[in-house]
Amino acid sequence: MPSPVLPYRFRNLWQPRKGLAIAEASVIGLVAALSAVLLKFGSGALGTWRVHTSHLFPAWIVLPLVGVGFGYVAGWLVERLAPEASGSGIPQVKASLANVPIKLSWRVACVKLVSAIIAIGSGLTLGRQGPTVQVGAGLASGMSRLVPTSPDHRRQMIAAGAGAGLAAAFNAPIAGVLFIIEELLQDLSGLTLGTAIIASFIGGVVSRLLGGGSLLLNLPETKLSSTFLITEIPFYLLLGIFAGLFAALFNLGLIYSIKLYRRLHVRLPIRIALAGLFSGIIVALLPESFRDNTGLREFVIATSGNASLAAIAFIAQFLLTLVAFGSGAPGGLFAPSLILGSCLGHIIGIFQESLLHAGSPTTYALAGMGAFFSGVSKVPITAIVIVFEMTTDFNLVLPLMIGAVTSYLVADKLVPGSLYDKLLKLNGINIQNQTAPEGLLTKLTAREVMQCRVESFDADMSVDEAMQAFSRSHHRGFPVVDEGRLVGIITQSDLLKVGDTSSQELDKSEIIKETVLRQLMTPEPVTVSPYHSLSNVLYLLDRYKISRLPVLEGKRLIGIITRADIIRAEADHLNCQNPEKPPTEPSYLVYQTRSPSTGRGRLLLPIANPDTAATLMQMAVAIAKERHYEIECVQIMLVPRYSSPAETQVRTTKSRRLLRQAEVLGKKWKIPIHTQIRVAHDVAQAILETISDRHINLMLMGWKGNTDTPGRIFGNVVDTVIRQATCEVMLVKLGTAHFPLTVNPLLPLHTEFPNPLFNNWLIPMAGGPNAWLAIKLLPALVTLGNDPKIRLTRVFHPDEIKPDMKVLEDAIRQIIRRRHQLYTTVIAEAVKAESVSEGVINLVNKEHYDVVVLGASREGMLQQAIKGNIPEAIASGVESTVILVRGAINPE
């Protein structure tokens, strides 16, 4: 019996063995450590040169110039080569691990490394630890692509690279592992934990060796005197409270600083240059010890009894970090948080010492480092371990725990949530609901994957009619229904059996016409309910060697599920895409222009394809001129489902250029033209919202004439619009010779529109309400041609002795009433054909009509497979322009 979890077996081929994962983690740890050491020495050397130069020349000249010049260079590198390298880098890594498609690669890692060296060395008050995390993750991501592994394995390697980068930056391997668990991946599986430990251990060891230290943890320079007494607990609680308060204020300040910079509407290099200029001026006014950020932290920790200096350092570091980080400069917050914490702890320590004459300001400064870091990053365990691994002083453990946990609780109460999540949300990325799907085949049901719109055949349909329907569809099988109840399945293989067992005296073509599907179908087919899991569905498909299963709710056919649907869902899972899409947010208006509202109505024109925009604009202007309408031009910019349309940054330059051309044409034609650009998850939804918001009377949009989307008649967007739009709808599939078309706005209306490609018009009439809308639109549309000719036609079956001409006669009477508007030749003539689509296609190809105008049905015709999808069949069967019209409907 075939296994129902075949895709999982396929996935197991992608899962690397533990030996490969361990080897890869080892290499990642080594490479991350080398990059961390290079960043440390590179930024240190550049910073030393800057400080030394400020002693040789006036500091108020050197420091601002270095800040402006190097800041601009760092911003230019990021903007031109890797925009993902801006900022701290940790939010980008976190988003990537949450399955958001943010680029992490060798290129991003290299740009981040070089730009961070320049930015930090220029004097910006930022740290190198955050960039080291992104560099390690980027290098790990690039290396993991060299081996064909699963996306889950790549995520584990990226997390290992990030942990190794942090471990190498702080010489703290345990902290690197904890940071992965506490903030980035939040995964305690064996492979994740094992690779993270290996990479972080190797990163920490190599960093210590190359950084000039040893493998001994009790380094002399970190052997600082610290004490702890029970009577000091209230003061450490006070330190935690103040650290939490200022950390919450710090996080709010960072968000506000980013928003303030964005209001300037200047490029990234200029923002960073401005931050460098401001920082250089302020630092030049401060004591010389403030010119070296690393030295400042050590100076505050080692100094005793200088509360005023610590207060000045706290205020200066607080403000300068807000200025630097808000600009988008490549640099992190770990080091500034530690400096701010040490200053705050030093002040509390001096206060405590003056009251109790016990304790040491140094201990409070070290405890303050962990407390402030915990309040900012919301990772209390990582904060405790980082400071402990930097000092290896067990006397610090209890003060660190008190301060870090208290600070975390206070900061999270005042400003809930992770700072990195908030930074991502500023860019329109919300990862709170982005979870990696687990157990896909058992988690998803048939209802979530099935095709809801089902093409079905009637049990009494002839084989000849079924063959015609098969020829127009890409499906190889259809459900067979009798009075809405599923009675069987018909496939292409079943149709091939026709005539094989029949009498040879009968012609096979006669057998095809006389045989009905009830005689050929597979009766009582295997079905599933909408609540069956995909594993059950796959088991049935394998068990019975079939490729599709009808989905029944009770006795009602509500969908069909195929192997392709399951493979598509599994592929989404393997590519780290959540098949359960988050709810679609409303579209967001980012740009608009308004003209005087002087028209009797509004025509909506969505513009998407520049090649067809000119011709569609011609049609829109012709209709607007005849009906005295205003024109509303809209462009829709799509963003991923995980991004909020209201918060995602988009570039509208090209879209505005096309809309401005429409405005120019409107001024020449003296027609009010409004324009807007909307950011949305779904094009159809954005169009429907525009129709509702702007009270649209008629919508005109392009249509490619066919669709490859399963279960759709006209395509995802057009199908939704034609069924739900309350206004009149006009879809245009331009013929192959009708675009691109050059528009000359200097010509008057009557000389601009005449075009030999819009001369011969064919209007099939069947008596439906939408066909009469085509008659109403003719006065405007025929102005597109030069000496246009109109033919009204009705297709009737060859079995009809005398066709019913009443519809054509009524249409002619309607046209006669509009004779003053139609200066053209009009004829009415019926045509014989087996089907409407066949008759129209043959007539167009024979008489070479330029335009065919059809009435659309809101209910659709796809389920009536005997007739087929008439508009789609005609549009794909002719090279002429096809216009599909549908009248206004009442909102449901």
mmCIF file of C-alpha atoms in Angstrom, residues 763-768 771-776 778 790-794 805-819 822 826-829:
data_model
loop_
_atom_site.group_PDB
_atom_site.id
_atom_site.type_symbol
_atom_site.label_atom_id
_atom_site.label_comp_id
_atom_site.label_asym_id
_atom_site.label_seq_id
_atom_site.Cartn_x
_atom_site.Cartn_y
_atom_site.Cartn_z
ATOM 1 C CA ILE A 763 -22.041 42.974 -31.707
ATOM 2 C CA PRO A 764 -23.426 39.466 -30.975
ATOM 3 C CA MET A 765 -26.904 39.758 -29.458
ATOM 4 C CA ALA A 766 -28.613 37.119 -27.319
ATOM 5 C CA GLY A 767 -31.196 39.210 -25.514
ATOM 6 C CA GLY A 768 -29.364 39.512 -22.190
ATOM 7 C CA ALA A 771 -25.932 43.264 -24.561
ATOM 8 C CA TRP A 772 -28.071 46.407 -24.362
ATOM 9 C CA LEU A 773 -25.294 48.125 -22.421
ATOM 10 C CA ALA A 774 -23.073 47.545 -25.461
ATOM 11 C CA ILE A 775 -25.647 49.391 -27.598
ATOM 12 C CA LYS A 776 -25.556 52.328 -25.170
ATOM 13 C CA LEU A 778 -21.604 52.402 -29.145
ATOM 14 C CA ILE A 790 -21.457 47.965 -37.172
ATOM 15 C CA ARG A 791 -22.905 44.491 -37.596
ATOM 16 C CA LEU A 792 -25.446 43.086 -35.156
ATOM 17 C CA THR A 793 -25.645 39.315 -35.239
ATOM 18 C CA ARG A 794 -27.355 36.424 -33.525
ATOM 19 C CA MET A 805 -34.867 37.859 -35.148
ATOM 20 C CA LYS A 806 -36.771 39.757 -32.452
ATOM 21 C CA VAL A 807 -33.601 40.548 -30.503
ATOM 22 C CA LEU A 808 -31.906 42.030 -33.560
ATOM 23 C CA GLU A 809 -35.015 44.006 -34.482
ATOM 24 C CA ASP A 810 -35.200 45.484 -30.973
ATOM 25 C CA ALA A 811 -31.495 46.358 -31.153
ATOM 26 C CA ILE A 812 -31.947 48.132 -34.473
ATOM 27 C CA ARG A 813 -34.825 50.168 -33.001
ATOM 28 C CA GLN A 814 -32.559 51.184 -30.127
ATOM 29 C CA ILE A 815 -29.894 52.291 -32.587
ATOM 30 C CA ILE A 816 -32.421 54.227 -34.686
ATOM 31 C CA ARG A 817 -33.318 56.233 -31.586
ATOM 32 C CA ARG A 818 -29.627 57.136 -31.311
ATOM 33 C CA ARG A 819 -29.201 57.786 -35.030
ATOM 34 C CA LEU A 822 -24.170 57.215 -34.678
ATOM 35 C CA VAL A 826 -25.430 49.442 -39.239
ATOM 36 C CA ILE A 827 -26.548 46.004 -40.480
ATOM 37 C CA ALA A 828 -28.231 43.097 -38.706
ATOM 38 C CA GLU A 829 -27.799 39.498 -39.797
#
